Amino acid sequence: MGLSSVILHLSYKFRLLLIFILCMMVVAWATSSYLVDTVQETPKAKSLVENFRKATMLEKENQKKKAMSTVEVHTVKSTMSHCPALSPYLQGPSQLKFKASLTLEEVQKENPQVAKGRHRPVECSALQRVAILIPHRNRETHLLYLLEHLHPFLQRQQLDYGIYVIHQAGNTKFNRAKLLNVGYLEALKEENWDCFIFHDVDLVPENDFNMYTCDKQPKHLVVGRNNTGYRLRYQGYFGGVTALTRDQFSKVNGFSNNYWGWGAEDDDLRIRVEMQKMRVMRPSPDVGKYTMIFHTRDRGNEANGERMKLLRQVSRVWKTDGLNSCSYKLLSVEHNPLYINITVDFSMPPKISCINLETSAVPLIACSETAKTQKETAKKQRRHGARSDAAIY
Ligand code: UD2
Ligand code: MN
């Protein structure tokens, strides 16, 4: 073997070694670049996970904040201090004016803060939730004047209040007391009212110190009216505007449902109150002052000839004649901007007062009528041109 063959042999081995080293380097490079890639990829993945985590944490934090803010709002509400017993906004006696051209739109514009007939103070939590119940038929102008004055009046008293107008549909005799029972029952379906003010549509309070809140005893708020020289009519007088708590009214089983036409339903309620050993309270004469908007006796609300007889039987019937026996057909409940309008139909008066259809000024559906005679009466009513009930607003 010559020198050249030895060199060749060596170089062959050397080449193999070189190839091996090269291969190793390639493998090392590949591995290292893969590792570098993975190392570089990890933060990406990590940051993704991180971001997701952050996002969810943020979400959770937001939720937490939200929850906290609701709790805060809630706490603000529940820890909002009670309104003072005497509101700082009271103005005392006022000279009432009734503009002949007043419209509902104007009254709405004057009261933008009232929604769906309700309002409550923003600065403090009201002492009572008060529902004002107004029996109504064909007295649109009176209602307008009352709404105009009552909204600012109740707001000055810092009350959480709602105004309900209970409208009797149809031509059957007016039944103020039953309408007020309906108002009580329907109003309680939408709010847990503490106090109820039973309010004639034509009486406007003159002094805002006459608080529309309830007390330990039922209250009679109309001590005097302009048209009676602001004098109390008689000691037991309980008409016009009265204030009873939910419990006081329920304790007496509400009003009687049987007073069709004008008179004595207010005396009936007073008897119920006294029978429960409650005592009627009144504000002082200078505070309990009202202006009664002039009116004559309405058609369909003639004096009730049965009223004295009914008054004599209160103690016998009060348990079964009242809130627990008040049946009516609810036609609609509308949430208008300034009041909640409840329309009811009492078209089937119970067998209580029999009116002479021939002599009555406005023919009425009498108590003992059958369906057939009712049809005849309706015909008579049309012949007499009895006024059909105007839809309100
Ligand atoms: C007195 C009482 C009233 C009631 C009535 C006898 C005062 C101030 N008021 O009122 O509370 O006891 O005698 O029933 O003492 N109404 C209508 N449309 C009608 C009829 C009546 O909306 O067609 C409503 C309205 O809210 C009115 C109330 O019923 O204010 C009482 O009727 P009224 O004003 O004709 O009787 P009045 O003034 O003698
Ligand atoms: Mn009146």
XYZ file of C-alpha atoms and ligand atoms in Angstrom:
433
model
C 0.000 0.000 0.000
C 1.565 3.240 -1.093
C 1.470 6.642 0.639
C -1.188 7.910 -1.736
C -3.529 5.076 -0.880
C -3.042 5.784 2.862
C -3.922 9.463 2.310
C -6.969 8.499 0.281
C -8.100 6.116 3.001
C -7.608 8.801 5.638
C -9.400 11.450 3.642
C -12.287 9.009 3.162
C -12.564 8.607 6.933
C -12.127 12.318 7.357
C -14.904 12.992 4.853
C -17.176 10.571 6.704
C -16.367 12.383 9.918
C -17.016 15.725 8.266
C -20.378 14.514 6.941
C -21.236 13.173 10.388
C -20.243 16.482 12.023
C -22.253 18.371 9.432
C -25.267 16.150 10.052
C -24.914 16.710 13.773
C -24.726 20.446 13.219
C -27.838 20.364 11.055
C -29.676 18.355 13.704
C -28.418 20.715 16.410
C -29.502 23.731 14.386
C -32.906 22.286 13.618
C -33.509 21.376 17.235
C -32.289 24.698 18.467
C -34.449 26.635 15.982
C -37.481 24.498 16.956
C -36.749 25.187 20.576
C -36.311 28.878 19.881
C -39.634 28.831 18.001
C -41.365 27.069 20.859
C -39.824 29.436 23.338
C -41.029 32.311 21.194
C -44.449 30.708 20.724
C -45.031 30.138 24.445
C -45.238 33.802 25.353
C -47.738 34.250 22.526
C -49.893 31.480 23.890
C -49.215 32.695 27.352
C -50.219 36.208 26.469
C -53.373 34.871 24.830
C -54.280 32.984 27.951
C -53.219 35.992 29.959
C -55.371 38.289 27.891
C -58.333 35.952 28.147
C -57.805 35.733 31.841
C -57.518 39.498 32.021
C -60.669 39.863 29.958
C -62.608 37.497 32.151
C -61.156 39.124 35.225
C -62.148 42.491 33.843
C -65.579 41.129 33.072
C -65.802 39.707 36.574
C -64.520 42.965 37.987
C -67.057 44.869 35.927
C -69.759 42.546 37.139
C -68.509 43.026 40.664
C -68.439 46.791 40.170
C -71.905 46.660 38.660
C -73.166 44.581 41.531
C -71.474 46.955 43.927
C -72.953 49.947 42.186
C -76.431 48.393 42.364
C -75.816 47.664 45.975
C -74.614 51.249 46.313
C -77.693 52.625 44.533
C -79.789 50.327 46.639
C -78.033 51.404 49.768
C -78.326 55.023 48.739
C -82.023 54.426 48.285
C -82.537 52.520 51.462
C -80.193 54.688 53.473
C -81.550 57.865 51.873
C -82.754 59.830 54.814
C -86.469 60.078 55.480
C -88.175 63.267 54.429
C -88.780 65.565 57.402
C -92.150 65.431 59.148
C -92.752 68.961 57.905
C -91.638 69.578 54.346
C -89.514 72.707 53.800
C -91.466 73.446 50.599
C -94.822 74.158 52.235
C -96.251 77.576 51.432
C -99.353 77.813 53.608
C -102.614 79.394 52.423
C -102.927 80.182 48.757
C -105.365 82.065 46.581
C -106.593 79.548 44.005
C -107.213 80.586 40.414
C -109.062 78.557 37.807
C -108.321 79.580 34.256
C -111.324 78.997 32.002
C -109.172 78.095 28.985
C -106.946 75.587 30.825
C -106.123 72.415 28.848
C -104.786 69.023 29.851
C -101.713 69.619 27.653
C -100.886 72.756 29.666
C -101.160 70.861 32.954
C -98.959 68.115 31.523
C -96.348 70.683 30.467
C -96.422 72.200 33.954
C -95.720 68.750 35.438
C -93.016 67.080 33.327
C -91.682 65.229 36.368
C -94.963 63.333 36.880
C -95.105 60.019 35.015
C -98.080 57.682 34.815
C -99.850 59.650 37.496
C -97.062 59.135 40.002
C -94.254 61.053 41.628
C -91.904 60.756 44.585
C -89.276 63.055 46.027
C -85.710 62.588 44.779
C -83.983 64.184 47.749
C -85.394 61.981 50.501
C -87.480 58.894 51.050
C -91.144 59.808 51.501
C -92.792 59.076 54.828
C -95.807 57.408 53.197
C -96.930 55.995 49.859
C -100.235 57.680 49.227
C -102.925 56.797 46.678
C -105.388 59.572 45.863
C -108.716 58.075 44.723
C -111.122 60.312 42.793
C -114.627 59.066 41.863
C -115.598 60.487 38.512
C -118.169 60.870 35.752
C -118.788 63.818 33.422
C -116.670 66.264 35.439
C -113.728 66.757 33.076
C -113.194 70.451 33.864
C -113.205 69.822 37.607
C -110.713 67.033 37.150
C -108.448 69.328 35.173
C -108.444 72.007 37.892
C -107.886 69.425 40.591
C -104.937 67.841 38.742
C -103.428 71.259 38.125
C -103.421 72.096 41.833
C -102.976 68.674 43.398
C -99.713 67.642 41.689
C -97.637 70.618 42.908
C -99.448 70.473 46.278
C -98.485 66.804 46.840
C -94.939 67.432 45.640
C -94.548 70.290 48.090
C -95.595 67.790 50.785
C -92.770 65.444 49.617
C -95.056 62.458 49.206
C -94.621 59.295 47.175
C -98.022 59.413 45.529
C -100.240 58.213 42.694
C -103.497 59.752 41.474
C -106.272 57.330 40.488
C -109.432 58.495 38.758
C -112.153 55.878 39.002
C -114.536 56.473 36.204
C -118.070 55.047 36.201
C -119.073 54.098 32.669
C -122.645 54.047 31.406
C -125.785 55.750 32.658
C -126.618 53.750 35.753
C -126.958 55.749 38.963
C -123.707 57.145 40.199
C -122.181 55.224 43.083
C -119.387 57.259 44.672
C -118.735 54.804 47.508
C -118.470 51.739 45.315
C -116.130 53.585 42.940
C -113.873 54.316 45.877
C -113.911 50.639 46.901
C -112.877 49.753 43.342
C -110.115 52.373 43.489
C -108.753 50.871 46.696
C -108.826 47.292 45.355
C -107.330 48.170 41.964
C -104.644 50.533 43.303
C -103.399 47.833 45.671
C -102.869 45.564 42.677
C -100.037 47.794 41.474
C -98.503 49.203 44.652
C -98.492 48.509 48.352
C -99.968 51.898 49.246
C -99.823 52.885 52.925
C -102.492 55.522 52.825
C -105.632 56.286 50.788
C -107.149 59.713 50.239
C -110.792 59.491 49.130
C -111.219 62.720 47.198
C -114.169 64.500 45.552
C -113.231 65.822 42.128
C -114.520 69.330 42.816
C -112.662 70.091 46.044
C -109.326 71.879 45.817
C -107.236 72.253 48.996
C -106.235 75.824 49.783
C -103.508 75.224 52.356
C -100.648 72.781 51.819
C -100.182 72.355 55.571
C -103.258 70.118 55.242
C -101.152 66.959 55.000
C -102.325 64.224 52.631
C -100.951 61.516 54.896
C -102.615 58.996 57.185
C -102.540 58.921 60.932
C -103.257 56.605 63.834
C -106.934 57.520 63.397
C -108.954 58.135 60.200
C -108.797 61.769 59.103
C -111.441 64.073 57.674
C -109.632 66.818 55.796
C -112.478 69.143 54.775
C -113.185 71.271 57.794
C -114.665 74.062 55.719
C -115.491 75.044 52.174
C -115.724 78.442 50.554
C -119.413 77.946 49.715
C -120.386 77.104 53.294
C -118.452 79.926 54.907
C -115.618 77.524 55.829
C -117.674 76.114 58.680
C -117.964 72.466 59.620
C -121.392 71.311 58.423
C -122.097 69.050 61.392
C -120.042 67.190 63.958
C -120.215 63.769 62.309
C -119.538 65.140 58.830
C -117.144 62.831 56.974
C -117.638 63.858 53.317
C -115.464 65.359 50.617
C -111.909 64.262 51.412
C -110.895 61.606 53.936
C -107.635 59.800 54.692
C -107.502 56.204 55.929
C -104.604 53.797 56.081
C -104.818 50.538 54.159
C -105.569 48.740 57.423
C -108.110 51.247 58.749
C -110.093 50.986 55.508
C -109.879 47.219 55.389
C -110.873 46.970 59.075
C -114.223 48.678 58.325
C -114.678 46.570 55.155
C -114.455 49.768 53.092
C -117.532 51.670 51.959
C -120.958 50.132 51.493
C -121.632 49.261 47.839
C -125.345 49.985 48.140
C -125.594 53.768 47.985
C -126.868 54.557 44.479
C -127.221 58.281 43.872
C -126.435 61.223 46.128
C -126.024 61.175 49.890
C -125.144 59.457 53.147
C -122.431 57.060 51.924
C -119.976 59.285 53.817
C -122.037 58.999 57.019
C -122.152 55.242 56.549
C -118.343 55.154 56.492
C -118.156 57.269 59.637
C -120.474 54.834 61.434
C -118.220 51.948 60.369
C -115.176 53.826 61.676
C -116.838 54.543 65.015
C -118.012 50.948 65.329
C -114.364 49.900 65.193
C -113.646 52.260 68.100
C -111.713 54.616 65.877
C -112.028 58.355 66.246
C -112.181 60.867 63.383
C -109.429 63.474 63.420
C -109.421 66.847 61.630
C -106.876 69.549 60.917
C -107.437 72.993 62.396
C -110.087 75.127 60.619
C -107.502 77.490 59.088
C -105.695 74.508 57.546
C -108.637 72.305 56.475
C -109.896 74.823 53.924
C -111.182 73.923 50.468
C -112.585 75.646 47.430
C -115.469 73.697 45.954
C -115.803 74.386 42.240
C -119.412 75.367 41.676
C -121.743 72.698 40.309
C -125.375 71.707 40.317
C -126.610 68.180 41.053
C -125.596 65.825 38.233
C -127.979 63.807 36.160
C -127.714 60.224 37.333
C -126.784 61.287 40.870
C -130.154 62.307 42.257
C -130.646 62.106 46.019
C -130.914 58.541 47.188
C -134.338 58.044 48.748
C -133.147 54.918 50.505
C -130.293 56.550 52.330
C -131.853 56.884 55.781
C -132.988 53.284 55.701
C -129.508 52.191 54.671
C -127.914 54.210 57.461
C -130.047 52.419 60.054
C -128.740 49.012 59.052
C -124.983 49.637 58.986
C -124.219 47.667 62.133
C -126.149 44.695 60.714
C -124.684 44.609 57.209
C -121.194 46.128 57.293
C -119.435 42.770 57.524
C -120.977 41.496 54.312
C -121.432 44.747 52.390
C -118.150 46.377 51.473
C -114.744 45.514 50.082
C -115.441 41.802 50.411
C -118.591 41.998 48.285
C -117.587 44.638 45.750
C -118.256 43.109 42.341
C -117.713 45.128 39.192
C -116.765 44.842 35.572
C -113.344 46.371 35.006
C -113.361 47.926 31.536
C -109.862 49.431 31.448
C -106.853 50.668 33.394
C -104.973 53.400 31.527
C -101.750 54.964 32.721
C -102.032 58.542 31.514
C -99.212 61.023 32.196
C -101.031 62.758 35.059
C -103.320 60.059 36.451
C -104.268 56.418 36.269
C -107.726 56.048 34.805
C -109.755 53.054 35.948
C -113.032 52.591 34.103
C -115.684 50.347 35.591
C -119.141 49.237 34.673
C -121.793 48.879 37.385
C -124.564 48.311 34.903
C -126.410 45.805 37.089
C -127.276 47.542 40.351
C -128.196 45.011 43.010
C -131.767 44.733 44.292
C -131.690 47.668 46.567
C -133.539 50.786 45.506
C -136.617 50.632 43.314
C -137.110 53.802 41.344
C -140.319 54.769 39.636
C -139.303 54.756 36.002
C -142.182 56.968 34.966
C -141.589 59.795 37.438
C -137.787 59.788 37.604
C -136.168 62.727 35.777
C -133.582 60.379 34.336
C -134.921 56.901 33.641
C -132.929 54.295 35.440
C -132.616 50.562 35.385
C -134.663 49.474 38.376
C -133.713 46.818 40.856
C -136.268 44.153 40.116
C -135.935 44.195 36.349
C -135.589 41.108 34.280
C -133.436 41.084 31.158
C -136.568 41.756 29.099
C -137.683 44.792 31.093
C -134.105 46.082 31.121
C -134.219 46.183 27.340
C -137.452 48.147 27.520
C -135.884 50.555 30.022
C -132.901 51.051 27.743
C -135.339 51.910 24.935
C -137.069 54.418 27.251
C -133.701 55.918 28.126
C -132.947 56.476 24.463
C -136.380 58.060 23.947
C -135.753 60.424 26.879
C -132.366 61.262 25.322
C -130.435 60.276 28.438
C -126.892 61.547 28.100
C -124.433 58.898 27.111
C -121.236 58.837 29.108
C -118.511 61.007 27.592
C -115.211 59.282 27.183
C -112.608 61.135 29.181
C -109.416 62.167 27.448
C -121.127 65.860 49.192
C -119.825 65.338 49.762
C -119.402 64.094 48.996
C -120.485 63.039 49.058
C -121.782 63.643 48.571
C -122.951 62.724 48.781
C -118.750 67.334 50.508
C -117.781 68.393 50.246
N -118.845 66.357 49.651
O -120.816 66.277 47.865
O -118.200 63.565 49.514
O -120.583 62.536 50.339
O -122.108 64.862 49.230
O -122.930 61.663 47.926
O -119.436 67.347 51.498
N -119.351 62.732 40.972
C -119.001 62.737 39.619
N -119.970 62.727 38.686
C -121.289 62.748 38.999
C -121.635 62.752 40.364
C -120.671 62.763 41.324
O -117.831 62.721 39.275
O -122.110 62.737 38.102
C -118.311 62.602 42.013
C -117.395 63.800 42.094
O -116.134 63.377 42.512
C -118.074 64.630 43.137
C -118.529 63.558 44.131
O -118.900 62.458 43.299
O -117.224 65.574 43.703
C -119.670 63.952 45.057
O -120.814 64.369 44.325
P -121.334 65.890 44.358
O -120.184 66.804 44.218
O -122.401 66.017 43.374
O -121.980 66.003 45.783
P -121.768 67.122 46.918
O -120.991 68.268 46.433
O -123.041 67.390 47.575
Mn -119.449 68.572 45.079
